[in-house]
PDB file of C-alpha atoms in Angstrom:
ATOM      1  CA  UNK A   2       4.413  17.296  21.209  1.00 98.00           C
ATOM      2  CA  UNK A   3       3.897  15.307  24.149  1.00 98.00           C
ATOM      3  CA  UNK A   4       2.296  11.727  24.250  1.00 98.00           C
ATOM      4  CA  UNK A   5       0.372  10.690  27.913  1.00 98.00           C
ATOM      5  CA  UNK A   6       0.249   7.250  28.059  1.00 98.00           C
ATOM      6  CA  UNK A   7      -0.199   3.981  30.365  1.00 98.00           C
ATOM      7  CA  UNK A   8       1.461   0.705  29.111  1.00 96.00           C
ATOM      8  CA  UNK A   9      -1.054  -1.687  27.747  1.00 95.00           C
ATOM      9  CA  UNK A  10      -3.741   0.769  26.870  1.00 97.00           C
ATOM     10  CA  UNK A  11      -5.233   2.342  23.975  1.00 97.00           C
ATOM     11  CA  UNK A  12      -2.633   5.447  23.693  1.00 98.00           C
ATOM     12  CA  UNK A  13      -0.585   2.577  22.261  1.00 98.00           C
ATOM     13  CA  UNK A  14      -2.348   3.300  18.361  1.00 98.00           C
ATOM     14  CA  UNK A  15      -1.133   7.085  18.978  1.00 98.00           C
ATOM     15  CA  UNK A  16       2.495   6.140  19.729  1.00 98.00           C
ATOM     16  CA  UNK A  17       2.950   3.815  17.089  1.00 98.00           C
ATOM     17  CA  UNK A  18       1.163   6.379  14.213  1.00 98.00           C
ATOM     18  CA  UNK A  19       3.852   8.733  16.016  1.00 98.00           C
ATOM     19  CA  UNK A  20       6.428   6.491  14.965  1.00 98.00           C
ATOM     20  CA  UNK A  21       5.404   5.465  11.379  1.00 98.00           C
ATOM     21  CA  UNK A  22       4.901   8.999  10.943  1.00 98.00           C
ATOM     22  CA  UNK A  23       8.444   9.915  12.175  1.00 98.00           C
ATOM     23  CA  UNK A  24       6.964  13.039  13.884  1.00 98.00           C
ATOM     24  CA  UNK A  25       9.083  14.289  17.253  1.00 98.00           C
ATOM     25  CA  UNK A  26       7.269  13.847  20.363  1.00 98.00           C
ATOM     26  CA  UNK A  27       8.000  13.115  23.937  1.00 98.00           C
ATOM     27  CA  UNK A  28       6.752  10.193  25.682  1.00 98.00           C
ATOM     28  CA  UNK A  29       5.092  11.105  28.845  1.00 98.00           C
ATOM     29  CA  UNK A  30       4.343   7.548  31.542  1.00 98.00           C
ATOM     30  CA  UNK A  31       0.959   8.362  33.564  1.00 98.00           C
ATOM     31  CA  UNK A  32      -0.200   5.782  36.851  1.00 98.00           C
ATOM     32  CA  UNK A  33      -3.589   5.295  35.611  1.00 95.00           C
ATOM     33  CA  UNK A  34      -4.498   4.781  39.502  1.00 96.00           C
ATOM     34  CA  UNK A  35      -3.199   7.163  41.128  1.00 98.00           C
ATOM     35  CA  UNK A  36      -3.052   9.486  37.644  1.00 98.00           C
ATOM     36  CA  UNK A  37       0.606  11.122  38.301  1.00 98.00           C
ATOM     37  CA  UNK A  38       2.750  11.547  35.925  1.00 98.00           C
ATOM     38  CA  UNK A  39       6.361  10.760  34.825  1.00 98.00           C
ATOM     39  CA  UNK A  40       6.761  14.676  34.666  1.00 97.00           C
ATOM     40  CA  UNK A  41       5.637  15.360  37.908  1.00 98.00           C
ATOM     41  CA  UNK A  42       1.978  16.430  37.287  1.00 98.00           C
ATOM     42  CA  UNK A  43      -1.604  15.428  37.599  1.00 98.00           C
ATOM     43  CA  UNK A  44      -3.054  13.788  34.940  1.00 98.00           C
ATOM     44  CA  UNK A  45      -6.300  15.318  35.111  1.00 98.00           C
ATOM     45  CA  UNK A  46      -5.063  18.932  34.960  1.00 98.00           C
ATOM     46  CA  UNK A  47      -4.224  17.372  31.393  1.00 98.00           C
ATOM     47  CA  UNK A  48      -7.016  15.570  30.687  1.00 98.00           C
ATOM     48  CA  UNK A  49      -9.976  16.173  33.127  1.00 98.00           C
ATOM     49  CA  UNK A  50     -11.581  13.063  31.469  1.00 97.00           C
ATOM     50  CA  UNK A  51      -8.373  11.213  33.708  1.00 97.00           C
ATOM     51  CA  UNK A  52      -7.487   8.608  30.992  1.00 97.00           C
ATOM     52  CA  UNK A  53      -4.936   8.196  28.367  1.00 98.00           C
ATOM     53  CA  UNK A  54      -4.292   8.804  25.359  1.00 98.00           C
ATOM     54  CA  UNK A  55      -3.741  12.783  25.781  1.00 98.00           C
ATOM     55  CA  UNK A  56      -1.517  14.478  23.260  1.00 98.00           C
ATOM     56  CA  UNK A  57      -0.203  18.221  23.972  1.00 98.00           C
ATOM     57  CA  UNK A  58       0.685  20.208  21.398  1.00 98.00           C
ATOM     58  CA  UNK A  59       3.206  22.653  20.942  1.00 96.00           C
ATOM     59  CA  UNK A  60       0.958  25.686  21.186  1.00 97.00           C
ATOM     60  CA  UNK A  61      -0.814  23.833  24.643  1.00 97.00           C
ATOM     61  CA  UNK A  62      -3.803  22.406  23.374  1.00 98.00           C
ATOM     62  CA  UNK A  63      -4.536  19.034  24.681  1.00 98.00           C
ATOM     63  CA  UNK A  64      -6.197  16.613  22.315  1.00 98.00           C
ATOM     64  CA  UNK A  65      -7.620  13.378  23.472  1.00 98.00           C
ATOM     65  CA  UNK A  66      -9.825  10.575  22.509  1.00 98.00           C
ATOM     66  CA  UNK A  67      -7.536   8.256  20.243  1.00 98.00           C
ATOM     67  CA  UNK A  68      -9.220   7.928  16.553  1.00 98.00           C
ATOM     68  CA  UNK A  69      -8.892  11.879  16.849  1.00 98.00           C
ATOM     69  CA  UNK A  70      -5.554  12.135  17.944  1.00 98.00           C
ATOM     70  CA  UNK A  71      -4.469   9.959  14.890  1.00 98.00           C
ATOM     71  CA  UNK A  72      -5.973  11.657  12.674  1.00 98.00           C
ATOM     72  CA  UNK A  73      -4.702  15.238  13.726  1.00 98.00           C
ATOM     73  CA  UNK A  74      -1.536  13.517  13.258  1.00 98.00           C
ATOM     74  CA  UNK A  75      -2.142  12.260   9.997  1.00 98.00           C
ATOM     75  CA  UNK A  76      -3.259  15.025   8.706  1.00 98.00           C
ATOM     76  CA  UNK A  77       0.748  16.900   9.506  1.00 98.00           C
ATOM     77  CA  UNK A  78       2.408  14.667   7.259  1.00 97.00           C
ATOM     78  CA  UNK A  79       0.473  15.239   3.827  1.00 92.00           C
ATOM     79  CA  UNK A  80       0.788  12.495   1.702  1.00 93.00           C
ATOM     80  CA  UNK A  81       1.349   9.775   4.203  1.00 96.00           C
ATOM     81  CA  UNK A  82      -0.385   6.693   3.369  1.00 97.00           C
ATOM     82  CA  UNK A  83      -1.754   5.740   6.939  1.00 98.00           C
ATOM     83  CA  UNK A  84      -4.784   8.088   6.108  1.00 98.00           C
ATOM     84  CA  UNK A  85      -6.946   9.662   2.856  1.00 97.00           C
ATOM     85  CA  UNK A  86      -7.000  12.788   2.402  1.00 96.00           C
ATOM     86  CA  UNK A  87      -9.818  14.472   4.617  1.00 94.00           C
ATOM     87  CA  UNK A  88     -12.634  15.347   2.637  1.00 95.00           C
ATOM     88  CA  UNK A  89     -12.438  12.423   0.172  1.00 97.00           C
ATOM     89  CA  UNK A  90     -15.225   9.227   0.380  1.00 97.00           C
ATOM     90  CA  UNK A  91     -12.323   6.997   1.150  1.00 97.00           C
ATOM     91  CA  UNK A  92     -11.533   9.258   4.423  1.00 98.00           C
ATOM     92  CA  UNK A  93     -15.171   8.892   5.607  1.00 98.00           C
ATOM     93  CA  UNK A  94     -14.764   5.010   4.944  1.00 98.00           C
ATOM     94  CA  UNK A  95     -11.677   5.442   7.663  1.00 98.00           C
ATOM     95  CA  UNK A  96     -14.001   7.301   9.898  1.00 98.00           C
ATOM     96  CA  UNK A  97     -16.812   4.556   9.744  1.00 98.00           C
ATOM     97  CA  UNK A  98     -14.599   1.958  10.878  1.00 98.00           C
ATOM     98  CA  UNK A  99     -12.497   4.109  13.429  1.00 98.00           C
ATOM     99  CA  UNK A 100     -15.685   4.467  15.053  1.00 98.00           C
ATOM    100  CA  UNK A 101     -16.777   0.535  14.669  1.00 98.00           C
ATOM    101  CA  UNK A 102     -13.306   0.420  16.534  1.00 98.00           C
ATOM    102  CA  UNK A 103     -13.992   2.543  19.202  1.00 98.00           C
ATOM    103  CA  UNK A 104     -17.598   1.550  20.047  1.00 98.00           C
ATOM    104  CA  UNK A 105     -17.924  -2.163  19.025  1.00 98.00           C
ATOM    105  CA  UNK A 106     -14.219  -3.522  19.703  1.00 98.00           C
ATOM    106  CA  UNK A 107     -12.808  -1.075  22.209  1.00 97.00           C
ATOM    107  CA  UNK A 108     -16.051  -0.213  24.088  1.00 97.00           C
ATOM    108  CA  UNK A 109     -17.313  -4.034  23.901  1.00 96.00           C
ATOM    109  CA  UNK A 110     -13.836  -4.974  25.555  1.00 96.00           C
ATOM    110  CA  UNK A 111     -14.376  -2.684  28.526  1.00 95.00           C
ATOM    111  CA  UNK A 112     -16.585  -4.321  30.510  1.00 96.00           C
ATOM    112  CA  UNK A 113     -14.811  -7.965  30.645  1.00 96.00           C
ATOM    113  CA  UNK A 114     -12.204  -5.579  32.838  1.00 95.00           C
ATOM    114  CA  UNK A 115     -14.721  -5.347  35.398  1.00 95.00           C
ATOM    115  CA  UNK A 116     -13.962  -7.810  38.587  1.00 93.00           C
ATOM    116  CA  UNK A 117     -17.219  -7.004  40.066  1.00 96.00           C
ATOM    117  CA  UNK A 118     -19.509  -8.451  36.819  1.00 96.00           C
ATOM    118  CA  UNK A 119     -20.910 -12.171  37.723  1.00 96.00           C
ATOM    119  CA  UNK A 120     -19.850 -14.269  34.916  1.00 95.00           C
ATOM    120  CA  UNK A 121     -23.116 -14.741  33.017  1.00 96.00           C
ATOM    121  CA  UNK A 122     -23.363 -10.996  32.430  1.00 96.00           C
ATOM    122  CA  UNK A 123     -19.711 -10.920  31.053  1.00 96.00           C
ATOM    123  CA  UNK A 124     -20.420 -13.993  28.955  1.00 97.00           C
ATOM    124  CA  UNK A 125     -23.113 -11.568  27.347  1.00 97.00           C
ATOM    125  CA  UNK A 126     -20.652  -8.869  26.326  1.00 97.00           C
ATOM    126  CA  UNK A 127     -18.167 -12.460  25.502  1.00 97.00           C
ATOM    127  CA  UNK A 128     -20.718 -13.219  22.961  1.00 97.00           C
ATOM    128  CA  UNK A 129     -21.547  -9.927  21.758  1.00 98.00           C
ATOM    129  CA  UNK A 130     -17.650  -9.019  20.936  1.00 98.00           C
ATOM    130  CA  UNK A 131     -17.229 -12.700  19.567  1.00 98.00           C
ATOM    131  CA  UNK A 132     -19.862 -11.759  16.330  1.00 98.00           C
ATOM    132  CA  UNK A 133     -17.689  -8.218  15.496  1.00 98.00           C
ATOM    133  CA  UNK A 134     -14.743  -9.988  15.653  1.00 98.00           C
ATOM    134  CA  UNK A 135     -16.430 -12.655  13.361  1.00 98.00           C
ATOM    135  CA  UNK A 136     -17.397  -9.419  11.426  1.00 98.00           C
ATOM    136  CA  UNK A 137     -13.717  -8.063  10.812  1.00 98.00           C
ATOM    137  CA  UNK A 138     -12.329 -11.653  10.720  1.00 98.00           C
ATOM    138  CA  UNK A 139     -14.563 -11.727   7.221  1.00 98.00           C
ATOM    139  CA  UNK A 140     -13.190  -8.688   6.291  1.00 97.00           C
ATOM    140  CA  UNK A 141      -9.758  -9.345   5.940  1.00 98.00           C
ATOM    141  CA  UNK A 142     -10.107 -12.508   4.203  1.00 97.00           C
ATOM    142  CA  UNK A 143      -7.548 -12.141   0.954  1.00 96.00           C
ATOM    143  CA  UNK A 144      -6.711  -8.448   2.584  1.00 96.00           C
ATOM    144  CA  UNK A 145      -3.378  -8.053   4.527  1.00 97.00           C
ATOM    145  CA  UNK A 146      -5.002  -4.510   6.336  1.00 98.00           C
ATOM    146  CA  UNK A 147      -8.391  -3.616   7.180  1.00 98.00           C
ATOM    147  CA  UNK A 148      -8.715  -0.955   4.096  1.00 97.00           C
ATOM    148  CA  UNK A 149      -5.959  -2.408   2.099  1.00 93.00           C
ATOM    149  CA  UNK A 150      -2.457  -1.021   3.038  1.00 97.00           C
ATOM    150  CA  UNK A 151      -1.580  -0.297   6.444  1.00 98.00           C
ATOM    151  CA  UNK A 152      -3.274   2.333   8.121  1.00 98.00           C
ATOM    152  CA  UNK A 153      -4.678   4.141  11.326  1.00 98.00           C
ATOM    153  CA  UNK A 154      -7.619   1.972  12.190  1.00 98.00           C
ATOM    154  CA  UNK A 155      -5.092  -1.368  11.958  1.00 98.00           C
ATOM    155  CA  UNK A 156      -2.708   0.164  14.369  1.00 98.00           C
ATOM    156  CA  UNK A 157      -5.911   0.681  16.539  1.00 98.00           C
ATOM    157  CA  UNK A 158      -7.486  -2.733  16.464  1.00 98.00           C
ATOM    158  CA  UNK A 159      -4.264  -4.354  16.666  1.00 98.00           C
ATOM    159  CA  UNK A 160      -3.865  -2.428  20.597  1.00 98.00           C
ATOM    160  CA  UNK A 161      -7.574  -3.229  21.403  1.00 98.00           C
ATOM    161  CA  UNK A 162      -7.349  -6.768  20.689  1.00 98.00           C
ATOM    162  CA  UNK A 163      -3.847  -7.370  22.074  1.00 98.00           C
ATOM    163  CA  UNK A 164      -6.313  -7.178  25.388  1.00 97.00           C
ATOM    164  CA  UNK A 165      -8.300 -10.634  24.585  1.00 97.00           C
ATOM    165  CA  UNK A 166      -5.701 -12.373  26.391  1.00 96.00           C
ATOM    166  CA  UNK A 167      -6.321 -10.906  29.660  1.00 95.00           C
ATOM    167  CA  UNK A 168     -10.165 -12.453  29.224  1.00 95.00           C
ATOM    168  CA  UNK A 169      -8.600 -15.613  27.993  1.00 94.00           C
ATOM    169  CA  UNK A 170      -9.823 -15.317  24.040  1.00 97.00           C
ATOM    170  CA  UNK A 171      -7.969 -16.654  21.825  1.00 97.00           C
ATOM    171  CA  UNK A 172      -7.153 -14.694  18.655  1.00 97.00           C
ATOM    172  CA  UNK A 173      -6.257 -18.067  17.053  1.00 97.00           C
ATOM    173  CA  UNK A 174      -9.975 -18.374  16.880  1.00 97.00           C
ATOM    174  CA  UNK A 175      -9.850 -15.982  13.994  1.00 98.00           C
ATOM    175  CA  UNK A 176      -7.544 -17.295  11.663  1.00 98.00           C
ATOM    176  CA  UNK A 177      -7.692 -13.863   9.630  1.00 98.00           C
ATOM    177  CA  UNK A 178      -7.171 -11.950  13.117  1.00 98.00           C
ATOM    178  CA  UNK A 179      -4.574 -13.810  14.340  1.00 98.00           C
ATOM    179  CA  UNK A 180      -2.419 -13.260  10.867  1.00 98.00           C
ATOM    180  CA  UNK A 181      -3.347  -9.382  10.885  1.00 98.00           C
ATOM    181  CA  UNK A 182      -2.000  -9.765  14.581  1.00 98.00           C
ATOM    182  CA  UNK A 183       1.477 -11.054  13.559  1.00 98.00           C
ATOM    183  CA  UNK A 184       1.442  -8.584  10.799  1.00 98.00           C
ATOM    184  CA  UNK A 185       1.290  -5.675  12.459  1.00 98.00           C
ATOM    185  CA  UNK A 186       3.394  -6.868  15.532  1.00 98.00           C
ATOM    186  CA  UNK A 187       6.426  -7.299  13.026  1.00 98.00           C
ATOM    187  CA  UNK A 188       5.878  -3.512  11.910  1.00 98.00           C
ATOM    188  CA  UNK A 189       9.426  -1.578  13.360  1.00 98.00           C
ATOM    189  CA  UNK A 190       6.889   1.273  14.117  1.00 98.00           C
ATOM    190  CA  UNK A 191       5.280  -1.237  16.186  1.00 98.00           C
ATOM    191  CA  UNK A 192       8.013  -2.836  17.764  1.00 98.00           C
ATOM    192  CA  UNK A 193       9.933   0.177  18.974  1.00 98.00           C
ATOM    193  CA  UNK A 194       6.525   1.464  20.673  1.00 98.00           C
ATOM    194  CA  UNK A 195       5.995  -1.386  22.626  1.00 98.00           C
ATOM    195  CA  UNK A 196       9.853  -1.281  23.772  1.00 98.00           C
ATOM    196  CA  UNK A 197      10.433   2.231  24.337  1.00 98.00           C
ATOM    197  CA  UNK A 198       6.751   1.819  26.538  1.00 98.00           C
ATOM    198  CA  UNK A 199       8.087  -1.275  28.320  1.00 97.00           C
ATOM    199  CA  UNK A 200      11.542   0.915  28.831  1.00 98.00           C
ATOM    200  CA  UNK A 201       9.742   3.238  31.170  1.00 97.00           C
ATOM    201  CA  UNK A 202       9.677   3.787  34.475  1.00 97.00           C
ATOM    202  CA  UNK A 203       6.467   2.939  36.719  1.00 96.00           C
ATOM    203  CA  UNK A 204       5.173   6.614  38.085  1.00 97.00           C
TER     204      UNK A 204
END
């Protein structure tokens, strides 16, 4: 399989369920700009959407959109512990707040990466992310992981909210966060992701 990705972004969650999955896969570098790629392509003949994550598989299908691509993956080592079984309650439980994730945390994050937004509208969406991270700061109160042992949606909130400090939030804010933070970052999975990303070359 082959992972697109851009440093920094949210195909971080795929690489590191790659990793804690042990699954082979080749780690692809796309210029989210200019969308080339470290193998000599465009990334939109990928992905027509033109951003990351995009996972090929071996057959040629391209998945994308991240909560799906870790699940697919999931779902090719049976038994692993990052994910129920599909068809089982606690699997829809997974799916609820992969998509709390996405929408809420990920999609409430977007906009404060928007130069051209006057300040008072980005304090709006400030505020707005500020009460679900209140929400999942709750939830993890006497709980090292978001659903009790380490899984896919904590590998995908830890990459969304390693973004608050580029619109200077503290995580320390969130005393719960902030632990679940260090947690995760001491993960190896974790660890050699981020290195092997920071080891690439710029496209």
């Amino acid at each position: 399989m082959k992972l697109y990705f851009a440093p920094m972004t949210c195909s971080l969650s795929p690489h590191i369920v790659l990793r804690e999955l042990g699954l082979p896969f080749e780690l692809i570098r796309v210029n989210n700009k200019t969308k080339d790629t470290a193998d000599g392509r465009d990334f939109r003949d990928i992905n027509p959407k033109g951003y990351v994550a995009a996972l090929v598989l071996d057959n040629g299908e391209v998945l994308t959109e991240g909560p799906a691509i870790v699940q697919y993956l999931a779902d090719l080592v049976p038994g692993n512990t990052l994910a129920p079984a599909n068809g089982t309650w606690a699997r829809t439980r997974l799916q609820e707040l992969l998509n709390f994730i996405t929408s809420e945390i990920h999609g409430g994050s977007a906009p404060l990466f928007n130069g051209d937004l006057p300040e008072p509208v980005k304090e709006i969406f400030r505020q707005k992310l500020f009460k679900r991270l209140d929400y999942l700061n709750r939830g993890l109160v006497n709980k090292d992981y978001l659903l009790g042992t380490f899984g896919l949606a904590d590998a995908y909130l830890f990459t969304v909210l390693k973004w608050l400090p580029f619109f200077n939030i503290d995580i320390k804010n969130w005393t719960e966060l902030a632990s679940f933070m260090n947690r995760i970052e001491a993960r190896p999975s974790v660890q050699a992701a981020i290195a092997a990303e920071e080891a690439t070359q710029p496209v």
